[in-house]
Coordinates of C-alpha atoms in Angstrom, one line a residue:
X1 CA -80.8 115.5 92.9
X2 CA -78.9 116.1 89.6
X3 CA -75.7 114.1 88.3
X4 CA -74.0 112.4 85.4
X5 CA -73.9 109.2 84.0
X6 CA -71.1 107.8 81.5
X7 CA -72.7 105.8 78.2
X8 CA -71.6 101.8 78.4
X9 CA -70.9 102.3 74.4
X10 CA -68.3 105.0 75.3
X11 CA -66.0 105.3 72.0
X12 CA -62.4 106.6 71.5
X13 CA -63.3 110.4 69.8
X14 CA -60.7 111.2 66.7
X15 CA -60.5 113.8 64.1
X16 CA -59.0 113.6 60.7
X17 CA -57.6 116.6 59.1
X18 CA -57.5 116.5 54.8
X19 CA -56.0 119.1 52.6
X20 CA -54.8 119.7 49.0
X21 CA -53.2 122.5 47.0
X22 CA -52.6 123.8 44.1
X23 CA -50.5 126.8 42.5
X24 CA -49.6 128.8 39.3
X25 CA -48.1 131.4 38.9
X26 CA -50.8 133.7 36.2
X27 CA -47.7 136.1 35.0
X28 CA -44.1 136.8 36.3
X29 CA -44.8 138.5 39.9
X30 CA -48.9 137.2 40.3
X31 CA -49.1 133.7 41.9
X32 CA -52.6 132.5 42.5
X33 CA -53.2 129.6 45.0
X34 CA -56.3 127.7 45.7
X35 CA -56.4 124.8 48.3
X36 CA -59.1 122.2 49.3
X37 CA -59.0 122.2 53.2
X38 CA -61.2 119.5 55.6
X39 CA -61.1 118.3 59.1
X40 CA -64.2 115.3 60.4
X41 CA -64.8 114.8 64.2
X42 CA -66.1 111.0 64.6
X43 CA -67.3 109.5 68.3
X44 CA -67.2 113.7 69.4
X45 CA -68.0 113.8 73.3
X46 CA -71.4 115.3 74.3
X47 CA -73.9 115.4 77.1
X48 CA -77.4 114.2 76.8
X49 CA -80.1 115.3 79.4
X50 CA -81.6 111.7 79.5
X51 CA -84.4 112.5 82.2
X52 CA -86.7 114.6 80.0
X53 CA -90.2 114.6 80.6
X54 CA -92.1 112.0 77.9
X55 CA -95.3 113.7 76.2
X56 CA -98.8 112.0 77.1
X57 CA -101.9 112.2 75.9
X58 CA -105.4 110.1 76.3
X59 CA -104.1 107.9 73.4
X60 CA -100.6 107.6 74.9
X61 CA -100.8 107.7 78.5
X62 CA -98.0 107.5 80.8
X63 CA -97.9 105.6 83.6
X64 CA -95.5 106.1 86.7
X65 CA -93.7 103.2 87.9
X66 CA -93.1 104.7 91.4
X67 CA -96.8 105.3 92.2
X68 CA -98.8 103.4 89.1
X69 CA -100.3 107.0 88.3
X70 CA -101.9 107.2 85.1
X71 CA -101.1 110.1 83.1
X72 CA -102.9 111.6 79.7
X73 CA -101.9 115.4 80.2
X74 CA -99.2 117.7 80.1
X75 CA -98.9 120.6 82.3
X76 CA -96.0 122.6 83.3
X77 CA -96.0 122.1 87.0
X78 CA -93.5 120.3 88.9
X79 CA -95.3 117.7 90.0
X80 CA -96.9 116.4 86.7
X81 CA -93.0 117.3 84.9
X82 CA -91.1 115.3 87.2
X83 CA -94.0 112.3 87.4
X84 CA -93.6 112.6 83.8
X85 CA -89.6 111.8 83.6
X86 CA -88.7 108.3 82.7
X87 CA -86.0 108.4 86.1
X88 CA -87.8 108.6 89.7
X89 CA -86.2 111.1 91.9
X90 CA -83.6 112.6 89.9
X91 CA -84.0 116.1 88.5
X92 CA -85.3 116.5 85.1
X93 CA -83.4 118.1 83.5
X94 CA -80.2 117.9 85.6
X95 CA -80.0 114.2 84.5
X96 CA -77.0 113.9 82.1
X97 CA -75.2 110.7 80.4
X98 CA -71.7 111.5 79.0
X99 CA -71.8 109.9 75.1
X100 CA -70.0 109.7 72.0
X101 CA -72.4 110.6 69.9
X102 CA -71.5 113.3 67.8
X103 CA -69.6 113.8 64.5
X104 CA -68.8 117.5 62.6
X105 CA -67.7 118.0 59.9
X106 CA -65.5 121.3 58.1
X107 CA -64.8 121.8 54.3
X108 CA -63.4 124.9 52.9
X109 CA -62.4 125.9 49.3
X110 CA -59.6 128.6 49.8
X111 CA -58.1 131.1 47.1
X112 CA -55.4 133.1 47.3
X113 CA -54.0 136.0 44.9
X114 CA -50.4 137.4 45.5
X115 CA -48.5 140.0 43.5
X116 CA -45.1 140.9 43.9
X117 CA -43.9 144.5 44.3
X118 CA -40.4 145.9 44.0
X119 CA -37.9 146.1 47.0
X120 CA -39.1 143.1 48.5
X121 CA -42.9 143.9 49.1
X122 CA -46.1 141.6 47.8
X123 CA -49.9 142.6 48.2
X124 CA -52.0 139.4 49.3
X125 CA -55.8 139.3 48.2
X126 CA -57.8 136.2 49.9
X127 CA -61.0 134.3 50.7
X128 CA -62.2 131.5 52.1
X129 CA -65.9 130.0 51.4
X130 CA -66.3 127.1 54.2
X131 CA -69.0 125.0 55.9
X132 CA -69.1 123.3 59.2
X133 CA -72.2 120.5 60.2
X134 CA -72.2 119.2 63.2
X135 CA -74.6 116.5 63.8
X136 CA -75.7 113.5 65.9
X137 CA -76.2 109.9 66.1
X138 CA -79.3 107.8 68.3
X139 CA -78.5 105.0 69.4

């Protein structure tokens, strides 16, 4: 049995887009441009297998609340996996709970370099340098 679950702390997900820019003209036809350019992602949708199987060991056993079994290894068999999972009867694995738990994040420095032909043409030079994190929050 495998399913999905929505999170009681479910938030409204938004992004907010930022950007600045600057120009100057470096002779009569060459214009350089450079702009700061951002966008954050707060309370980002996700899924979150929440049945995964708990380590144990002699010092940390597990024990099953179905059957009161008490468990100190870990094996990769079904059985001691699935005895293993905090949820009884539900795939581990398959198990997922729909959160708002994620943020990113995207910040880019962009230049741009244009000159100005005759009869109407221009030459374009750019580059971008950016970064994008995305991360996530317990709770």
């Amino acid at each position: 049995m495998a399913g999905q679950t929505f999170d009681r702390n479910l938030r409204t997900p938004y992004i907010q887009q930022y950007n600045t820019s600057v120009q100057y003209e470096l002779s009569r036809n060459l214009l350089f441009e450079a702009a700061f350019v951002g966008t954050r992602g707060l309370n980002l949708i996700r899924s979150v297998g929440i049945n995964q199987a708990r380590l144990a060991s002699p010092q940390h056993p597990i024990i099953n609340a179905v059957n009161g079994r008490v468990i100190t290894t870990n094996t990769p068999d079904a059985t001691n996996v699935s005895l293993r999972a905090p949820y009884q009867g539900v795939e581990v694995g398959g198990f997922l709970q729909i959160q708002t738990t994620a943020q990113s994040t995207y910040n880019s420095l962009q230049m741009s370099l244009t000159k100005r032909l005759s009869h109407g043409l221009q030459f374009l030079a750019a580059y971008t340098y950016g970064r994008s994190l995305d991360k996530f929050i317990r709770h």
